[in-house]
Structure formats: C-alpha cells, structure tokens
Amino acid sequence: MAALRALLPVVRRPLRSWPGCAALRPFASEADFKYILTEKKGKGRNVGLIRLNRPKALNALCEGLMAELNQALAAFEADPAVRAIVVTGGEKAFAAGADIKEMQNQTFQDCYSGGFLSHWDQLTRVKKPVIAAVNGYALGGGCELAMMCDIIYAGEKAQFAQPEILLGTIPGAGGTQRLTRAVGKSLAMEMVLTGDRISAQDAKQAGLVSKIFPVDTLVEEAIQCAEKIASNSKLVTAMAKESVNAGGALPRVESGEWRGHWGCFYHRRKVPNSRSQHLSA
C-alpha cells in the first residue's frame, strides 16, 4: 500500500506544473509550430491529432520537437472538448530516433546538469487516452515515444527497434523498462542487445502493437478508435487508464489494492454517467 500512496501524488500532478510547461499558451493552431502539426478530428472534433513533422530528418526527436509536442499535449489535455489524442508521424517514419546531430557535442556533464531527457516522458502523465499511429520507422527514441502512448496501432510496413547499442549506449527514455513490460524479457533483451528491428507483424504477435492496418488508412483507424473511447465517460476513462497503468507498475498484491481503491470510489460517489445503471441490471 505504501507504493500506492507514493504513486498517487505523481498521477495527480497537474500537467501545467511539469518542467517546460510553466508558460503555456492556449491551444495553438498548427501555424504556431515548426516541428509538428495539430488539429481536431472526429465528427464531434473531440480527438486531438498531433503529427510529427520533420520529414527530411525522418522525424528525429530534437529538443524543439519535443518541446512542441509537450505543449500540444498540454493544450489538448486542458481542452474540455478533446477526449482522446492521436500521435502520428509520416508514412516513412513515425520517428527514427533522437536527433544524434543535436546530441553529439554534449558532454556527460552537460547531460547530467541539464536534466537530459527529463521532459521526454511527459506524454505518460497525460490523463486522456493517447493512441500512437505508427507508420515506417519507430527506432530508438521513436520506439520509446510510441511505447509511452496507451495504444499502438501500426501500419503494415512499420518497424520497431532499440538500436542504441550500435551507437555505444543504451535506451535512455525508458525503453528498457517499457519494452520488457510490453514484449517480455527475452525478446526485449534480444532487441536491446542486438539492435535488431522487428516488423509490425512480429510486434503485434509479441504484444507491443494492438492492431495493424494498411499504411494509408492507419491514421483514420486510430482516430476512429479515439472517437469510440471519447464516447465513454470522461471520468471513468481516466480512472480505467490510471488503473491499468498502475497495475503494470505495482506488485500484484498492491495492484489489487489499487483496484479496490477505485471500487470504493464507485460505491461511495456513484459515477455520474447514465451508463452506470447497466451495472445493476
């Protein structure tokens, strides 16, 4: 139970209190960004779409792109009309990793004192469901970014890898932990130690990917899934996401206590949604 109490303050931490998000402006249109495109999609415009947009660099994750991504996520999180978010890239690459050119001149002291990659995981703190629509390469930081999302949909030609070892380093944005939880120790160890890529089909078989679609329909399928999620209770959706994530991070006994925590919440507060009546049917 102690681990549960320790986790709650992090889960409840407002998005605007995160590093780099102190001076957020209201929702920005795609014209405000250099490295990403944003728009609202769906029949009710209740799905926020974020498209990584550095095609010449295969969407390599530079600091500017990550700052804009975090800003767009925070804006969609604060927008009451948006109920779910889709993050995607281009047909050739979701994101081909971190921007090596940007990193190559940084010393260990620069990275340590500057909080290197400290703001990369802000996506995991978004309370609204986030779907990654992955076409092409999802390598290194790109694979890690996809794994930070709640659901991964992949195009038929998508490829996933953690090739950092080929550059003399290891995944630095949670890849070793998230990949192990997603596909199991053996495959995760093989991917991390060899740098080998796996196909969308292998990723689905291993549990990393939820569904596979043709390249040209992938994003629309992700938006349709987001719309379906958005049709449910906003509160219960947030509770469900939080519970699943906590269950994957806590020991089995304490994850059971977490489920009990939400069960007590339901019985004491009664979720304000007409669908709750079906539970007593």
Short mmCIF file of C-alpha atoms in Angstrom, two decimals:
data_model
loop_
_atom_site.label_atom_id
_atom_site.label_comp_id
_atom_site.label_asym_id
_atom_site.label_seq_id
_atom_site.Cartn_x
_atom_site.Cartn_y
_atom_site.Cartn_z
CA MET A 1 0.00 0.00 0.00
CA ALA A 2 2.97 2.30 0.61
CA ALA A 3 3.87 2.16 -3.07
CA LEU A 4 0.28 3.08 -3.96
CA ARG A 5 0.38 6.16 -1.72
CA ALA A 6 3.71 7.18 -3.22
CA LEU A 7 2.31 6.89 -6.74
CA LEU A 8 -0.83 8.97 -6.19
CA PRO A 9 0.87 12.41 -6.00
CA VAL A 10 2.62 11.76 -9.32
CA VAL A 11 -0.59 10.62 -11.02
CA ARG A 12 -2.49 13.66 -9.74
CA ARG A 13 0.20 16.18 -10.63
CA PRO A 14 -1.26 18.81 -12.99
CA LEU A 15 0.21 18.88 -16.47
CA ARG A 16 0.92 22.60 -16.26
CA SER A 17 3.21 22.07 -13.28
CA TRP A 18 5.69 19.98 -15.28
CA PRO A 19 9.09 21.37 -16.29
CA GLY A 20 8.91 23.26 -19.55
CA CYS A 21 5.15 23.82 -19.32
CA ALA A 22 5.09 26.81 -16.99
CA ALA A 23 4.32 29.39 -19.66
CA LEU A 24 1.81 27.52 -21.79
CA ARG A 25 -0.44 29.49 -24.06
CA PRO A 26 -3.99 28.42 -25.01
CA PHE A 27 -4.39 25.75 -27.67
CA ALA A 28 -2.14 26.56 -30.59
CA SER A 29 -3.01 26.01 -34.21
CA GLU A 30 -0.63 24.16 -36.49
CA ALA A 31 0.67 27.52 -37.79
CA ASP A 32 2.23 28.16 -34.38
CA PHE A 33 4.55 25.15 -34.57
CA LYS A 34 7.72 24.43 -36.51
CA TYR A 35 8.10 20.69 -35.98
CA ILE A 36 4.56 19.37 -35.53
CA LEU A 37 1.07 19.79 -36.98
CA THR A 38 -2.05 19.77 -34.81
CA GLU A 39 -5.76 19.70 -35.46
CA LYS A 40 -9.02 18.42 -34.02
CA LYS A 41 -10.58 15.44 -35.75
CA GLY A 42 -13.68 13.30 -35.48
CA LYS A 43 -17.35 14.06 -36.02
CA GLY A 44 -17.51 15.97 -32.77
CA ARG A 45 -13.97 17.37 -33.09
CA ASN A 46 -13.24 15.56 -29.86
CA VAL A 47 -9.99 13.91 -30.95
CA GLY A 48 -6.72 15.83 -30.86
CA LEU A 49 -4.33 14.85 -33.65
CA ILE A 50 -0.61 15.57 -33.34
CA ARG A 51 1.58 14.84 -36.35
CA LEU A 52 5.38 14.91 -36.03
CA ASN A 53 6.60 16.94 -38.99
CA ARG A 54 10.35 16.78 -39.66
CA PRO A 55 10.18 14.65 -42.83
CA LYS A 56 13.71 15.45 -44.05
CA ALA A 57 15.10 14.17 -40.74
CA LEU A 58 12.64 11.23 -40.58
CA ASN A 59 11.06 12.97 -37.58
CA ALA A 60 14.21 12.72 -35.48
CA LEU A 61 13.31 13.88 -31.98
CA CYS A 62 15.15 17.14 -31.40
CA GLU A 63 14.60 19.32 -28.34
CA GLY A 64 12.44 21.73 -30.31
CA LEU A 65 10.13 18.97 -31.49
CA MET A 66 9.78 17.51 -28.00
CA ALA A 67 9.03 20.94 -26.53
CA GLU A 68 6.31 21.49 -29.12
CA LEU A 69 4.91 18.00 -28.57
CA ASN A 70 4.66 18.64 -24.84
CA GLN A 71 2.99 21.98 -25.47
CA ALA A 72 0.43 20.44 -27.81
CA LEU A 73 -0.27 17.62 -25.36
CA ALA A 74 -0.79 20.11 -22.55
CA ALA A 75 -3.15 22.16 -24.70
CA PHE A 76 -5.23 19.13 -25.68
CA GLU A 77 -5.22 17.97 -22.06
CA ALA A 78 -6.64 21.34 -20.99
CA ASP A 79 -9.23 21.45 -23.79
CA PRO A 80 -12.55 20.08 -22.44
CA ALA A 81 -13.77 19.30 -25.96
CA VAL A 82 -10.89 16.89 -26.61
CA ARG A 83 -11.45 13.44 -25.08
CA ALA A 84 -8.63 11.43 -26.68
CA ILE A 85 -5.39 12.11 -28.56
CA VAL A 86 -3.66 10.50 -31.55
CA VAL A 87 0.08 10.94 -32.13
CA THR A 88 1.48 10.04 -35.54
CA GLY A 89 4.32 10.81 -37.94
CA GLY A 90 4.77 10.32 -41.67
CA GLU A 91 4.49 7.28 -43.91
CA LYS A 92 8.27 6.74 -43.96
CA ALA A 93 8.85 7.30 -40.26
CA PHE A 94 6.91 7.73 -37.06
CA ALA A 95 10.21 8.86 -35.54
CA ALA A 96 13.61 7.46 -36.45
CA GLY A 97 15.10 8.15 -33.02
CA ALA A 98 16.65 11.04 -31.16
CA ASP A 99 18.46 13.74 -33.12
CA ILE A 100 22.05 12.44 -32.98
CA LYS A 101 23.49 15.61 -34.53
CA GLU A 102 21.98 17.65 -31.71
CA MET A 103 23.35 15.31 -29.07
CA GLN A 104 26.84 14.54 -30.37
CA ASN A 105 28.58 17.56 -28.87
CA GLN A 106 27.03 17.22 -25.42
CA THR A 107 29.31 16.07 -22.63
CA PHE A 108 28.27 13.86 -19.74
CA GLN A 109 28.31 16.94 -17.50
CA ASP A 110 26.02 18.77 -19.93
CA CYS A 111 23.55 15.90 -19.92
CA TYR A 112 23.63 15.37 -16.17
CA SER A 113 23.36 19.00 -15.11
CA GLY A 114 20.90 19.88 -17.86
CA GLY A 115 18.41 17.13 -17.00
CA PHE A 116 18.95 15.29 -20.29
CA LEU A 117 15.68 13.67 -21.49
CA SER A 118 13.99 14.64 -18.21
CA HIS A 119 10.95 16.05 -20.01
CA TRP A 120 10.57 13.29 -22.61
CA ASP A 121 8.14 11.24 -20.53
CA GLN A 122 5.54 13.96 -20.04
CA LEU A 123 3.34 12.09 -22.50
CA THR A 124 2.91 9.37 -19.88
CA ARG A 125 1.37 11.89 -17.48
CA VAL A 126 -1.46 12.89 -19.79
CA LYS A 127 -4.73 11.67 -18.27
CA LYS A 128 -6.57 11.45 -21.58
CA PRO A 129 -6.02 8.29 -23.66
CA VAL A 130 -3.25 8.60 -26.26
CA ILE A 131 -3.00 6.39 -29.34
CA ALA A 132 0.20 6.09 -31.36
CA ALA A 133 -0.36 5.56 -35.09
CA VAL A 134 2.99 4.22 -36.30
CA ASN A 135 3.96 4.08 -39.96
CA GLY A 136 7.51 3.34 -41.07
CA TYR A 137 10.39 3.55 -38.62
CA ALA A 138 9.90 3.71 -34.87
CA LEU A 139 13.52 3.43 -33.79
CA GLY A 140 15.26 4.29 -30.54
CA GLY A 141 13.53 7.31 -29.07
CA GLY A 142 10.77 6.87 -31.64
CA CYS A 143 10.01 3.39 -30.34
CA GLU A 144 10.15 4.74 -26.79
CA LEU A 145 7.77 7.55 -27.70
CA ALA A 146 5.28 5.06 -29.15
CA MET A 147 5.50 2.93 -26.00
CA MET A 148 4.66 5.96 -23.86
CA CYS A 149 1.25 6.01 -25.55
CA ASP A 150 -1.64 3.90 -24.26
CA ILE A 151 -2.37 2.04 -27.50
CA ILE A 152 -0.15 1.42 -30.53
CA TYR A 153 -1.67 0.95 -33.98
CA ALA A 154 0.83 0.12 -36.72
CA GLY A 155 0.93 0.35 -40.49
CA GLU A 156 1.80 -2.79 -42.39
CA LYS A 157 5.36 -1.59 -43.08
CA ALA A 158 6.16 -0.31 -39.59
CA GLN A 159 9.42 -1.35 -37.95
CA PHE A 160 10.35 -1.13 -34.29
CA ALA A 161 13.82 -1.22 -32.72
CA GLN A 162 16.04 -0.05 -29.88
CA PRO A 163 19.34 0.24 -31.78
CA GLU A 164 21.18 2.38 -29.24
CA ILE A 165 23.73 -0.35 -28.54
CA LEU A 166 25.02 0.07 -32.11
CA LEU A 167 25.98 3.62 -31.10
CA GLY A 168 27.66 2.50 -27.90
CA THR A 169 24.87 3.40 -25.50
CA ILE A 170 21.53 2.11 -24.17
CA PRO A 171 17.92 3.33 -24.47
CA GLY A 172 17.66 6.49 -22.41
CA ALA A 173 13.95 7.30 -22.33
CA GLY A 174 12.51 4.28 -20.57
CA GLY A 175 12.88 1.81 -23.42
CA THR A 176 14.49 -0.96 -21.39
CA GLN A 177 11.63 -0.93 -18.87
CA ARG A 178 8.64 -0.36 -21.16
CA LEU A 179 9.81 -2.78 -23.83
CA THR A 180 10.30 -5.53 -21.25
CA ARG A 181 6.79 -5.00 -19.89
CA ALA A 182 5.32 -4.98 -23.39
CA VAL A 183 7.03 -7.98 -25.02
CA GLY A 184 8.66 -9.89 -22.16
CA LYS A 185 12.25 -10.16 -21.01
CA SER A 186 13.62 -12.48 -23.70
CA LEU A 187 12.56 -10.51 -26.78
CA ALA A 188 13.28 -7.19 -25.09
CA MET A 189 16.77 -8.37 -24.18
CA GLU A 190 17.40 -9.57 -27.73
CA MET A 191 16.24 -6.27 -29.24
CA VAL A 192 18.26 -4.14 -26.82
CA LEU A 193 21.44 -6.23 -27.03
CA THR A 194 21.45 -6.67 -30.82
CA GLY A 195 19.70 -3.52 -32.02
CA ASP A 196 17.68 -5.68 -34.43
CA ARG A 197 14.38 -4.43 -35.81
CA ILE A 198 11.06 -6.25 -35.66
CA SER A 199 8.21 -5.93 -38.13
CA ALA A 200 4.70 -4.74 -37.36
CA GLN A 201 3.53 -8.35 -37.55
CA ASP A 202 6.14 -9.53 -35.04
CA ALA A 203 5.37 -6.55 -32.81
CA LYS A 204 1.69 -7.45 -32.77
CA GLN A 205 2.41 -11.09 -32.03
CA ALA A 206 4.64 -10.03 -29.13
CA GLY A 207 2.02 -7.68 -27.69
CA LEU A 208 3.72 -4.38 -28.49
CA VAL A 209 1.14 -3.44 -31.13
CA SER A 210 -2.63 -3.70 -30.78
CA LYS A 211 -3.70 -3.76 -34.45
CA ILE A 212 -2.18 -3.47 -37.94
CA PHE A 213 -3.72 -1.53 -40.82
CA PRO A 214 -2.80 -0.52 -44.38
CA VAL A 215 -0.47 2.46 -44.47
CA ASP A 216 -3.00 4.83 -46.00
CA THR A 217 -5.83 4.05 -43.56
CA LEU A 218 -3.82 3.80 -40.34
CA VAL A 219 -4.37 7.31 -39.01
CA GLU A 220 -8.09 7.25 -39.77
CA GLU A 221 -8.42 3.92 -37.93
CA ALA A 222 -6.63 5.41 -34.93
CA ILE A 223 -8.98 8.40 -34.99
CA GLN A 224 -11.99 6.07 -35.11
CA CYS A 225 -10.69 4.20 -32.07
CA ALA A 226 -10.13 7.52 -30.29
CA GLU A 227 -13.71 8.57 -31.12
CA LYS A 228 -15.03 5.31 -29.67
CA ILE A 229 -13.05 5.90 -26.49
CA ALA A 230 -14.26 9.51 -26.39
CA SER A 231 -17.88 8.33 -26.36
CA ASN A 232 -17.41 6.85 -22.89
CA SER A 233 -17.50 8.66 -19.56
CA LYS A 234 -14.55 11.05 -19.29
CA LEU A 235 -14.13 10.30 -15.59
CA VAL A 236 -14.35 6.53 -15.91
CA THR A 237 -12.00 6.55 -18.90
CA ALA A 238 -9.39 8.43 -16.85
CA MET A 239 -9.90 6.01 -13.95
CA ALA A 240 -9.53 2.99 -16.22
CA LYS A 241 -6.34 4.31 -17.80
CA GLU A 242 -4.86 5.14 -14.41
CA SER A 243 -5.74 1.72 -13.04
CA VAL A 244 -4.23 -0.20 -15.97
CA ASN A 245 -1.02 1.83 -15.80
CA ALA A 246 -0.76 1.42 -12.04
CA GLY A 247 -1.40 -2.31 -12.32
CA GLY A 248 1.56 -2.67 -14.66
CA ALA A 249 3.88 -0.76 -12.35
CA LEU A 250 2.90 -2.22 -8.97
CA PRO A 251 3.38 -5.70 -7.49
CA ARG A 252 0.35 -7.96 -7.96
CA VAL A 253 -0.86 -7.64 -4.36
CA GLU A 254 -0.70 -3.85 -4.37
CA SER A 255 -2.32 -3.64 -7.82
CA GLY A 256 -5.24 -5.50 -6.26
CA GLU A 257 -5.41 -2.82 -3.57
CA TRP A 258 -5.43 -0.22 -6.36
CA ARG A 259 -8.48 -1.87 -7.96
CA GLY A 260 -10.14 -1.91 -4.57
CA HIS A 261 -9.41 1.80 -4.26
CA TRP A 262 -11.41 2.52 -7.43
CA GLY A 263 -14.15 0.10 -6.40
CA CYS A 264 -14.66 2.05 -3.19
CA PHE A 265 -14.71 5.26 -5.22
CA TYR A 266 -17.56 3.94 -7.36
CA HIS A 267 -19.71 2.74 -4.48
CA ARG A 268 -19.21 5.91 -2.44
CA ARG A 269 -19.51 8.51 -5.16
CA LYS A 270 -21.58 6.83 -7.90
CA VAL A 271 -20.04 7.66 -11.24
CA PRO A 272 -22.04 10.49 -12.90
CA ASN A 273 -22.87 8.67 -16.10
CA SER A 274 -26.17 7.16 -17.19
CA ARG A 275 -24.34 4.01 -18.27
CA SER A 276 -23.69 3.14 -14.63
CA GLN A 277 -27.28 1.90 -14.42
CA HIS A 278 -26.27 -1.09 -16.56
CA LEU A 279 -24.05 -2.33 -13.74
CA SER A 280 -27.11 -3.09 -11.64
CA ALA A 281 -29.03 -4.76 -14.47
#
